[in-house]
PDB file of C-alpha atoms in Angstrom:
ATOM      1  CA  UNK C   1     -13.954   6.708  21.509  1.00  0.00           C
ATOM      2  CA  UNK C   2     -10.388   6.050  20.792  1.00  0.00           C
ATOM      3  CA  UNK C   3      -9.061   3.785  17.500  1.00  0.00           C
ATOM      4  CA  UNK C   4      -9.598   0.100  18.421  1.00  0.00           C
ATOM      5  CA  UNK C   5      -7.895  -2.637  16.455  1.00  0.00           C
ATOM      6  CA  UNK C   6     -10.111  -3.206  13.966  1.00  0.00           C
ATOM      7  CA  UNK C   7      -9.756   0.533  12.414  1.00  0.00           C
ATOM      8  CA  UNK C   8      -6.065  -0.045  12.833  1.00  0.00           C
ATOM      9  CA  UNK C   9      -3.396  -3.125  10.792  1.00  0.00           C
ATOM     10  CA  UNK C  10      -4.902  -6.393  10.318  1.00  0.00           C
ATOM     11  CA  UNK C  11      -4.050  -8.988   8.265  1.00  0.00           C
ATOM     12  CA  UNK C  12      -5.901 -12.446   6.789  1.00  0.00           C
ATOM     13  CA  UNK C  13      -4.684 -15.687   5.637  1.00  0.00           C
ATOM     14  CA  UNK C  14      -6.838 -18.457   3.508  1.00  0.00           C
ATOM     15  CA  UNK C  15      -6.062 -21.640   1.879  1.00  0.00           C
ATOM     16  CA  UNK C  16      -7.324 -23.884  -0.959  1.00  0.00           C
ATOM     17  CA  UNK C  17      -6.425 -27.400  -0.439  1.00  0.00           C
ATOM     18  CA  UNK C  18      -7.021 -30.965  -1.870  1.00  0.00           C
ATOM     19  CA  UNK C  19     -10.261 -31.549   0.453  1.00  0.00           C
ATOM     20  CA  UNK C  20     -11.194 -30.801   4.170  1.00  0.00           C
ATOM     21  CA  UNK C  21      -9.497 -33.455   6.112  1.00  0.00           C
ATOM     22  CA  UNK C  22      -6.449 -31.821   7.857  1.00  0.00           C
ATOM     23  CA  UNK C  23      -5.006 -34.899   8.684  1.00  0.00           C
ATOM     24  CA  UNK C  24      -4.493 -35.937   5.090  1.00  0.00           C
ATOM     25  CA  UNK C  25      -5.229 -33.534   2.510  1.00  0.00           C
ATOM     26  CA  UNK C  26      -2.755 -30.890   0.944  1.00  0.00           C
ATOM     27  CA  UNK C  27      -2.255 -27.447   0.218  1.00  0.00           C
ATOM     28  CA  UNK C  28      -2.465 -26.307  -3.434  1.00  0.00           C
ATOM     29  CA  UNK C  29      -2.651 -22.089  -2.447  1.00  0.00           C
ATOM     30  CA  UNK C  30      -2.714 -19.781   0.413  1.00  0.00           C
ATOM     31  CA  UNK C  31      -2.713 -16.105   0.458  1.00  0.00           C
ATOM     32  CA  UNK C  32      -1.880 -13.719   3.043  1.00  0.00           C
ATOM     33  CA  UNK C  33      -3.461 -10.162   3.307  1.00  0.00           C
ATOM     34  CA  UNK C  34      -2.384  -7.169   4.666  1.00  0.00           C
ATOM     35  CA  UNK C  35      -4.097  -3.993   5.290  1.00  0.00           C
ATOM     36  CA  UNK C  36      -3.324  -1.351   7.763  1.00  0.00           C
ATOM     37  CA  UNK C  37      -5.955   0.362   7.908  1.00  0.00           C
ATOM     38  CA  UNK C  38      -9.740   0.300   6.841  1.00  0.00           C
ATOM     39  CA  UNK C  39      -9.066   3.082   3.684  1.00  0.00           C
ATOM     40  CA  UNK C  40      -5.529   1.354   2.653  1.00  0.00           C
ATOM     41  CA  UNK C  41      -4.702  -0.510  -0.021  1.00  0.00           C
ATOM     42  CA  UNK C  42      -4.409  -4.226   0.809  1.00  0.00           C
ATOM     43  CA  UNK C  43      -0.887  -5.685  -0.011  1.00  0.00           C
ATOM     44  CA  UNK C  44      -1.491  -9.300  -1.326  1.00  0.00           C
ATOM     45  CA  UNK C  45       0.854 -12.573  -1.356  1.00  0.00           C
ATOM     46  CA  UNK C  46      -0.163 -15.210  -2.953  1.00  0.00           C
ATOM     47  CA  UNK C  47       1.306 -18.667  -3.260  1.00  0.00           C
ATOM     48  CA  UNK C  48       0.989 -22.173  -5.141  1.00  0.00           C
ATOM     49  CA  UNK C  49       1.756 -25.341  -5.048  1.00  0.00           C
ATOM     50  CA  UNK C  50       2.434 -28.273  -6.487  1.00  0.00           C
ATOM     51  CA  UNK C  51       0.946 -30.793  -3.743  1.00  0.00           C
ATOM     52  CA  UNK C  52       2.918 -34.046  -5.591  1.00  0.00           C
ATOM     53  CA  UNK C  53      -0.862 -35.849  -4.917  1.00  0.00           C
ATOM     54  CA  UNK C  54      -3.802 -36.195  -7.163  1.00  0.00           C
ATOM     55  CA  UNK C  55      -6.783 -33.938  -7.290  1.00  0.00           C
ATOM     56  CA  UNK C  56     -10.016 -34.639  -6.661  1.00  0.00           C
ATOM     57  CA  UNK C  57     -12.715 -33.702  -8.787  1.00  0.00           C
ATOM     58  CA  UNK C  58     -15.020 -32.324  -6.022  1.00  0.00           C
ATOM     59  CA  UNK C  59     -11.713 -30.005  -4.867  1.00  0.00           C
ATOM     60  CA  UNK C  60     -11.041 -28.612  -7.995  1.00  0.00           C
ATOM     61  CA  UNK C  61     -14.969 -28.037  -8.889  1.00  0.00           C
ATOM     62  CA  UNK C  62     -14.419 -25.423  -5.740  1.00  0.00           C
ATOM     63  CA  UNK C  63     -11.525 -23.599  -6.626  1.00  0.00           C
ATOM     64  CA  UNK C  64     -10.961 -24.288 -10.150  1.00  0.00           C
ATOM     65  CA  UNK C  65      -6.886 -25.749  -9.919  1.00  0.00           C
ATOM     66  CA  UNK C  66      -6.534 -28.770 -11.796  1.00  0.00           C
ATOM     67  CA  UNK C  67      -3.072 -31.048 -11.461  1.00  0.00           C
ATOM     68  CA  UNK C  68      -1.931 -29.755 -14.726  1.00  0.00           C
ATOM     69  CA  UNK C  69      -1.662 -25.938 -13.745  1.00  0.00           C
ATOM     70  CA  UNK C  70      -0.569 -26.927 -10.409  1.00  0.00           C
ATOM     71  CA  UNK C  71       2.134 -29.032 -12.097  1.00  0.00           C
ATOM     72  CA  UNK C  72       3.157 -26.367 -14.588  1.00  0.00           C
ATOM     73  CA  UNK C  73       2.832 -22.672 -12.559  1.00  0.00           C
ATOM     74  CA  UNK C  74       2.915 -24.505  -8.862  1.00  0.00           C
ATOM     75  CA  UNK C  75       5.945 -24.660  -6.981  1.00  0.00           C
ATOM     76  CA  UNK C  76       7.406 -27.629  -4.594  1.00  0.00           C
ATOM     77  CA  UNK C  77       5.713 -27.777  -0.800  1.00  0.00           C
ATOM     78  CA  UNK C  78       8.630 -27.381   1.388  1.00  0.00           C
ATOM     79  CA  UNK C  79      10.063 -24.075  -0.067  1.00  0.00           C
ATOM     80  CA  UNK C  80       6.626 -22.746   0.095  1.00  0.00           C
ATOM     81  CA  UNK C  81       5.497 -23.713   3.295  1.00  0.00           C
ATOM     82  CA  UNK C  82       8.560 -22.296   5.013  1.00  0.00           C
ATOM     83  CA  UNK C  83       8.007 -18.797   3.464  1.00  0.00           C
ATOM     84  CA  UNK C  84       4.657 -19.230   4.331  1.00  0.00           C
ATOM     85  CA  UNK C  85       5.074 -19.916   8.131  1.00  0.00           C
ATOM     86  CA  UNK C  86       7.966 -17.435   7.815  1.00  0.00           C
ATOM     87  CA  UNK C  87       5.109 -14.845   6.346  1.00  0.00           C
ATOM     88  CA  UNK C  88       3.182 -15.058   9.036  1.00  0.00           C
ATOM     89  CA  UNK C  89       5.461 -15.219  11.763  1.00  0.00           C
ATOM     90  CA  UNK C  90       6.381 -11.573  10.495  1.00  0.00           C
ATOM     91  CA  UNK C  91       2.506 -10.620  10.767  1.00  0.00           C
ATOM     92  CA  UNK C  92       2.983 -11.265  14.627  1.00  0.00           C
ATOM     93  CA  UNK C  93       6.681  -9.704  15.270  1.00  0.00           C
ATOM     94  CA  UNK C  94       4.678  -6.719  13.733  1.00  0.00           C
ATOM     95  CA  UNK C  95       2.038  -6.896  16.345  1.00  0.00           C
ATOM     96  CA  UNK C  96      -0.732  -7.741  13.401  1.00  0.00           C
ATOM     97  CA  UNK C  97      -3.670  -9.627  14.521  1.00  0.00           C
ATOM     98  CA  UNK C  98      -4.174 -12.620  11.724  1.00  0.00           C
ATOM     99  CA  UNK C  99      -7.620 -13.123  10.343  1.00  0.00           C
ATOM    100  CA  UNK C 100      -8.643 -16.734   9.770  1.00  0.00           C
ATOM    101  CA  UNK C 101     -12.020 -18.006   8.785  1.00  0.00           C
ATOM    102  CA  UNK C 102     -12.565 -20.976  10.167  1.00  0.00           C
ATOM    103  CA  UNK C 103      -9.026 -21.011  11.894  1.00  0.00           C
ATOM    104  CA  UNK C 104      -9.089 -24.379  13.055  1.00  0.00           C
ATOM    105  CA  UNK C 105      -9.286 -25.936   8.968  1.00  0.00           C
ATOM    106  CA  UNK C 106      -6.544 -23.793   7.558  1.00  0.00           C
ATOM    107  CA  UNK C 107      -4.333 -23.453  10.736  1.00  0.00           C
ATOM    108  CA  UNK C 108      -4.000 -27.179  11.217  1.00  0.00           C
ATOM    109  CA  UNK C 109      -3.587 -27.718   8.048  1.00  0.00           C
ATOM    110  CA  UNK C 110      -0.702 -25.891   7.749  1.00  0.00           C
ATOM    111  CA  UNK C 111       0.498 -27.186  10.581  1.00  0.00           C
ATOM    112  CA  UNK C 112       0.086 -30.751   9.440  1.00  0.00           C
ATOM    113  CA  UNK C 113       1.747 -29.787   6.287  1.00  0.00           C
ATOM    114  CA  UNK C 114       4.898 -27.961   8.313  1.00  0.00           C
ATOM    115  CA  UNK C 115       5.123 -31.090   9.427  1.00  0.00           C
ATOM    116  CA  UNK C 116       4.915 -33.187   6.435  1.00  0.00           C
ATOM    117  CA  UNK C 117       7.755 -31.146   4.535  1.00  0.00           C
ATOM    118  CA  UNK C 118       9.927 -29.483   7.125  1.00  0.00           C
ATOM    119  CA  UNK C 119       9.510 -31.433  10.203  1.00  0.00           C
ATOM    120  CA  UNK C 120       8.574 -28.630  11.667  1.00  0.00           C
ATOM    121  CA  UNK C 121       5.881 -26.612  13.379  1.00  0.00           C
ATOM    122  CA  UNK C 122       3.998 -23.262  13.101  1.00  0.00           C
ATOM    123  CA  UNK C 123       5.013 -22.800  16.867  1.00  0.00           C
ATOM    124  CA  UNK C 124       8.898 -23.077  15.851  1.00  0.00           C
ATOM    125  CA  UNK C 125       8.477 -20.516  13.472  1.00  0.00           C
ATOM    126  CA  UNK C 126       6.385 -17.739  15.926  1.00  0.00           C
ATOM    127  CA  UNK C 127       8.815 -18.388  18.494  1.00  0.00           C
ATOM    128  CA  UNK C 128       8.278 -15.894  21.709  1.00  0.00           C
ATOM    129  CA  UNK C 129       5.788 -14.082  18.819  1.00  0.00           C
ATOM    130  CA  UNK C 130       2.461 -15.701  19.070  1.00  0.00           C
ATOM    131  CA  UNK C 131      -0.313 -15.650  16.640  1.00  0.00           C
ATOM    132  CA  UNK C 132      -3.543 -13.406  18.094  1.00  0.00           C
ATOM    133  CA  UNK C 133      -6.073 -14.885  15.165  1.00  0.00           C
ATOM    134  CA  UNK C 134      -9.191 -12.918  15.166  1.00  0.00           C
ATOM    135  CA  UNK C 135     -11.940 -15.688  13.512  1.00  0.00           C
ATOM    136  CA  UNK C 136     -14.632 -14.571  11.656  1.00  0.00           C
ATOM    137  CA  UNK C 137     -16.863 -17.839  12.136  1.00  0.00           C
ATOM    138  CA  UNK C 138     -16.237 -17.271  16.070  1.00  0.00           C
ATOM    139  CA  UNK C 139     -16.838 -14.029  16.830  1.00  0.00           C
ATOM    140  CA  UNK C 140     -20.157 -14.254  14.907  1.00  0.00           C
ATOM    141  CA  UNK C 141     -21.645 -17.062  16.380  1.00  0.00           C
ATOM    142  CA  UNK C 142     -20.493 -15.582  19.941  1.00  0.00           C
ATOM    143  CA  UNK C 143     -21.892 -11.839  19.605  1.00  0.00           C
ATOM    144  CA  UNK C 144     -24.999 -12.766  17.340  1.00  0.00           C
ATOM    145  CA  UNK C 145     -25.637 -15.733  18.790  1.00  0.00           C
ATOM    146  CA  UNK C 146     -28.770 -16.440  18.042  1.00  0.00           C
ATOM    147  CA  UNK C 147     -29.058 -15.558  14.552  1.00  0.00           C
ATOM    148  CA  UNK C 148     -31.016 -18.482  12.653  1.00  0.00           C
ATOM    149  CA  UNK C 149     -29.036 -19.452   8.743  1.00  0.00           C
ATOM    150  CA  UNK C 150     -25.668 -20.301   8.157  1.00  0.00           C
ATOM    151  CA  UNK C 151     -22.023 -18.583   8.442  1.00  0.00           C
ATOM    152  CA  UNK C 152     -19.915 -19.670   5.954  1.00  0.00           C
ATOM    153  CA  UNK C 153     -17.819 -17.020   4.336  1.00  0.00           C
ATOM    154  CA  UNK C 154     -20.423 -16.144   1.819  1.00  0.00           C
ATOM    155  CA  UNK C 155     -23.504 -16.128   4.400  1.00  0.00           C
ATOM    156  CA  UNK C 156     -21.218 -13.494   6.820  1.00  0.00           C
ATOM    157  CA  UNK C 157     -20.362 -11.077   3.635  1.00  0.00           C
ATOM    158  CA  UNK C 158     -24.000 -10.510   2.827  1.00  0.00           C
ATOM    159  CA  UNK C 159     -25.102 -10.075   6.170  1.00  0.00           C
ATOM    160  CA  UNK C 160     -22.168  -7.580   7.114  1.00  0.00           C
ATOM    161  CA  UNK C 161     -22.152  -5.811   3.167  1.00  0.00           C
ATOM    162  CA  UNK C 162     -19.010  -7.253   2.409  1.00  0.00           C
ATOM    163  CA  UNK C 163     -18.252  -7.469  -1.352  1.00  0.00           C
ATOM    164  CA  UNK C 164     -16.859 -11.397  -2.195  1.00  0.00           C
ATOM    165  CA  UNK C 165     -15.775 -11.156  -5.664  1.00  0.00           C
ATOM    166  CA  UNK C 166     -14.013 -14.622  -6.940  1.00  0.00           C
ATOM    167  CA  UNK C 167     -15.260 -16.964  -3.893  1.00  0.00           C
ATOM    168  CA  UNK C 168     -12.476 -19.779  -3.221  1.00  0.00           C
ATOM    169  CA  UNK C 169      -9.339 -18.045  -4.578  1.00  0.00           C
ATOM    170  CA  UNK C 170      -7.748 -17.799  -1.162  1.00  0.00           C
ATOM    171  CA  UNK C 171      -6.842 -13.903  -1.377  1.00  0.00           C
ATOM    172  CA  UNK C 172     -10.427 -13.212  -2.525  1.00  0.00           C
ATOM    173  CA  UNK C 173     -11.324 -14.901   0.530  1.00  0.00           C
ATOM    174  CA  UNK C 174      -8.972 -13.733   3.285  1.00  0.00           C
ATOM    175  CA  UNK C 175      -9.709 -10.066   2.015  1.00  0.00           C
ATOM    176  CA  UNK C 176     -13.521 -10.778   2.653  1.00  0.00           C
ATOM    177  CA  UNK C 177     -12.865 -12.347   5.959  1.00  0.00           C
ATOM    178  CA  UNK C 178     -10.496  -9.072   7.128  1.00  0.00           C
ATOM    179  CA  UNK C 179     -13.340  -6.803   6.202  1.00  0.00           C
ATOM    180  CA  UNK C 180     -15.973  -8.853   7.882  1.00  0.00           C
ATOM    181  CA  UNK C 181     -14.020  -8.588  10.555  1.00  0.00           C
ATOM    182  CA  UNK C 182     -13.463  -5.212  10.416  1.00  0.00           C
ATOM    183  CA  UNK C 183     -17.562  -4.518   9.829  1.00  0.00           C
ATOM    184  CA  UNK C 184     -18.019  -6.677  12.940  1.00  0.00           C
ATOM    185  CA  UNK C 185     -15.872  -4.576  15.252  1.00  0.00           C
ATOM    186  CA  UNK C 186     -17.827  -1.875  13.878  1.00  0.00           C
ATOM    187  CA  UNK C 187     -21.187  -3.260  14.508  1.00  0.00           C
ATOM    188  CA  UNK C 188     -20.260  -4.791  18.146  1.00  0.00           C
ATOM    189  CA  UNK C 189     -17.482  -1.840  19.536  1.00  0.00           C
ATOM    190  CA  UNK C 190     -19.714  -1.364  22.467  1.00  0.00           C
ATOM    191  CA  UNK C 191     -18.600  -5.252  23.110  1.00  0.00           C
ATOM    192  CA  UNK C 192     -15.374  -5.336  21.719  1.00  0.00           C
ATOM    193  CA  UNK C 193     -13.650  -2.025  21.984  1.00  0.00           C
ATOM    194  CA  UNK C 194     -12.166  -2.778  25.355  1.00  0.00           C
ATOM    195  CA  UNK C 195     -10.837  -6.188  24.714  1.00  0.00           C
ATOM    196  CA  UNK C 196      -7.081  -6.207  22.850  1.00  0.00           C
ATOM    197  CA  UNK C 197      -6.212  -9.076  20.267  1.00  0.00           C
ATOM    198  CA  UNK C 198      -4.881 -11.016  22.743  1.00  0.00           C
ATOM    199  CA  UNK C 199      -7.556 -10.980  25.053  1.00  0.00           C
ATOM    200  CA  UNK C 200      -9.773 -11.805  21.838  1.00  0.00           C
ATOM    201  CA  UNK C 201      -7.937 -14.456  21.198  1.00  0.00           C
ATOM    202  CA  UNK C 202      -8.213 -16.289  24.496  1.00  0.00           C
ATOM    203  CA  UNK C 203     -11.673 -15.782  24.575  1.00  0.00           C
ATOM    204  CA  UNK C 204     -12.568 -17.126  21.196  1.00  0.00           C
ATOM    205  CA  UNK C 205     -10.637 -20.726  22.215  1.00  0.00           C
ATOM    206  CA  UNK C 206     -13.432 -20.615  25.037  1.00  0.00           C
ATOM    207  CA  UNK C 207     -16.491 -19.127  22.785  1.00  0.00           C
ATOM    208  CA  UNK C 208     -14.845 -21.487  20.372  1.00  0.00           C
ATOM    209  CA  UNK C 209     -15.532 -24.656  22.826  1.00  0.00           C
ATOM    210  CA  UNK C 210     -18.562 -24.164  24.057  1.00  0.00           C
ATOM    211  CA  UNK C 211     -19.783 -23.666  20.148  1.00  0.00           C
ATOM    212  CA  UNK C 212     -17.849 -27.220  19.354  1.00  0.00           C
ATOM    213  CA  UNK C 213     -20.114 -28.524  22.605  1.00  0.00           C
ATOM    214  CA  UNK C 214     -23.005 -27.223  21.596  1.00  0.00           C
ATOM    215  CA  UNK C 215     -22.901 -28.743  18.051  1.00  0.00           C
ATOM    216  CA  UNK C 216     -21.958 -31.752  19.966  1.00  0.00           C
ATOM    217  CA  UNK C 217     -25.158 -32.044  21.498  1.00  0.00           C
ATOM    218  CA  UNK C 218     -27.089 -31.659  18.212  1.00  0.00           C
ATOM    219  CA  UNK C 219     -25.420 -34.236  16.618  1.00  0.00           C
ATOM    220  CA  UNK C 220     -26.139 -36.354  19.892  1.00  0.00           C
ATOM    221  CA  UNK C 221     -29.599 -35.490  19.516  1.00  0.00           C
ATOM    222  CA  UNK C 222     -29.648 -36.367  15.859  1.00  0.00           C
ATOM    223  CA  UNK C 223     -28.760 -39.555  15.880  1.00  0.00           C
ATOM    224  CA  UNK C 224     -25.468 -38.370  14.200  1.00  0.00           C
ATOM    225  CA  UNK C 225     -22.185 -40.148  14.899  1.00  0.00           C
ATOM    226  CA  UNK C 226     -20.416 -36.923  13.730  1.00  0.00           C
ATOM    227  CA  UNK C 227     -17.631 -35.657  16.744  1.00  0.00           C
ATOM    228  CA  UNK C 228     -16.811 -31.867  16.357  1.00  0.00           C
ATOM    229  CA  UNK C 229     -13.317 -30.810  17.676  1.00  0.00           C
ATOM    230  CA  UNK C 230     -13.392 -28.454  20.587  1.00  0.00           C
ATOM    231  CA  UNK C 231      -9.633 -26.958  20.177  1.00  0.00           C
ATOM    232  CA  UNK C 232      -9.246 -23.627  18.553  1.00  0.00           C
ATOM    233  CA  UNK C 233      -7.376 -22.149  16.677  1.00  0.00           C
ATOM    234  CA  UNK C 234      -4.905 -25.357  16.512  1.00  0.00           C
ATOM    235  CA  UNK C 235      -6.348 -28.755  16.879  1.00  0.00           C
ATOM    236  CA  UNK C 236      -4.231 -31.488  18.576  1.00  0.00           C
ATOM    237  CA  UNK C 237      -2.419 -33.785  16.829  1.00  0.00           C
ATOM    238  CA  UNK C 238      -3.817 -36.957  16.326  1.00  0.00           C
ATOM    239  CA  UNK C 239      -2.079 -39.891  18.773  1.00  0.00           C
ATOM    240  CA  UNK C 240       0.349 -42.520  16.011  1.00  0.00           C
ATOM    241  CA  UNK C 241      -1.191 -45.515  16.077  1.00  0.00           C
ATOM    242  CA  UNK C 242      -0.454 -48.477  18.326  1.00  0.00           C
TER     243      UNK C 242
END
């Protein structure tokens, strides 16, 4: 069996933020990960910032960064952001799949935030280079579908031996993610060997939907007026108000 991309360069991206509405909440870290291949040493970036808005207890009981450090080691949004977007528009020139758990949290949020300080847009950035985002969260649900528990971060790493040292420090987290990854390829090749990043990627915006519908349905079921976004790995930007 030849190499297949996930023995060959990946590399992961994670955020902390203020809270886990995209719409309105704020950065305060992101990392991006690099490895090229499953023996290498991964090369780390990290980043901080300085959101300019208050912190909420319940964030900062998750990852720990309180509006003082942020205020004296973080750094202003808008210089960040565009060497973040900048970061990973390099990952694709370089052909590097991005891993993102959960894609459609930390993706939009940066986008929303690109936005926000440099009336811009990931897209602008990737120009003719787009993203092929490999998501954890997906491809588990889609090849072991019916696996009963949970699949946060933490649940994947135990059940695919992944160490998770420092859980919610965003490069302890995108590392974990790109070697979850990696053990997935491993445990599915039969199912994934064949398929290219690209291909992946198209597939998981469909797995991805018919996931978002099937949680739908649950929530219907449950009485729940909960609605679950079907858009991956980007989700629509909300329509100004009237």
């Amino acid at each position: 069996m030849t190499p297949c991309w996930y023995d060959g360069p990946l590399a992961a991206f994670d955020t902390e933020t203020t809270g886990i509405d995209v719409e309105r909440d704020r950065i305060v870290s992101a990392a991006l990960v690099v490895q090229e291949t499953p023996r290498s040493a991964p090369r780390v970036t990290r980043w901080l910032i300085n959101p300019g808005v208050e912190i909420p207890e319940a964030a900062i009981e998750v990852h720990g960064l309180t509006a003082d450090h942020l205020a004296l080691y973080g750094r202003w949004p808008a210089p960040v952001l565009e060497e973040v977007a900048r970061a990973l528009a390099a990952q694709s020139v370089a052909g590097r799949p991005l891993v993102v758990m959960n894609a459609p949290f930390d993706l939009t949020l940066l986008e929303r935030e690109l936005k926000r300080h440099r009336a811009s847009s990931l897209a602008a950035y990737l120009g003719a280079h787009p993203l092929h985002v490999l998501d954890p969260r997906v491809l588990d649900k889609h090849l072991d579908r019916y696996r009963k528990g949970r699949r946060t971060l933490t649940d994947l790493c135990a059940h695919y031996e992944v160490e998770l040292t420092d859980a919610h420090e965003a490069a302890a987290d995108a590392l974990a993610a790109l070697r979850v990854v990696r053990a997935l390829g491993l445990r599915f090749a039969d199912r994934l060997h064949d398929l290219p990043p690209a291909e992946l990627h198209t597939r998981q915006a469909i797995w991805y939907a018919a996931q978002a519908r099937g949680l739908q349905a649950w929530f219907a079921r449950s009485g729940s007026p909960e609605t679950v976004d079907p858009h991956w790995p980007l989700r629509p930007e909300l329509p100004a108000a009237a």
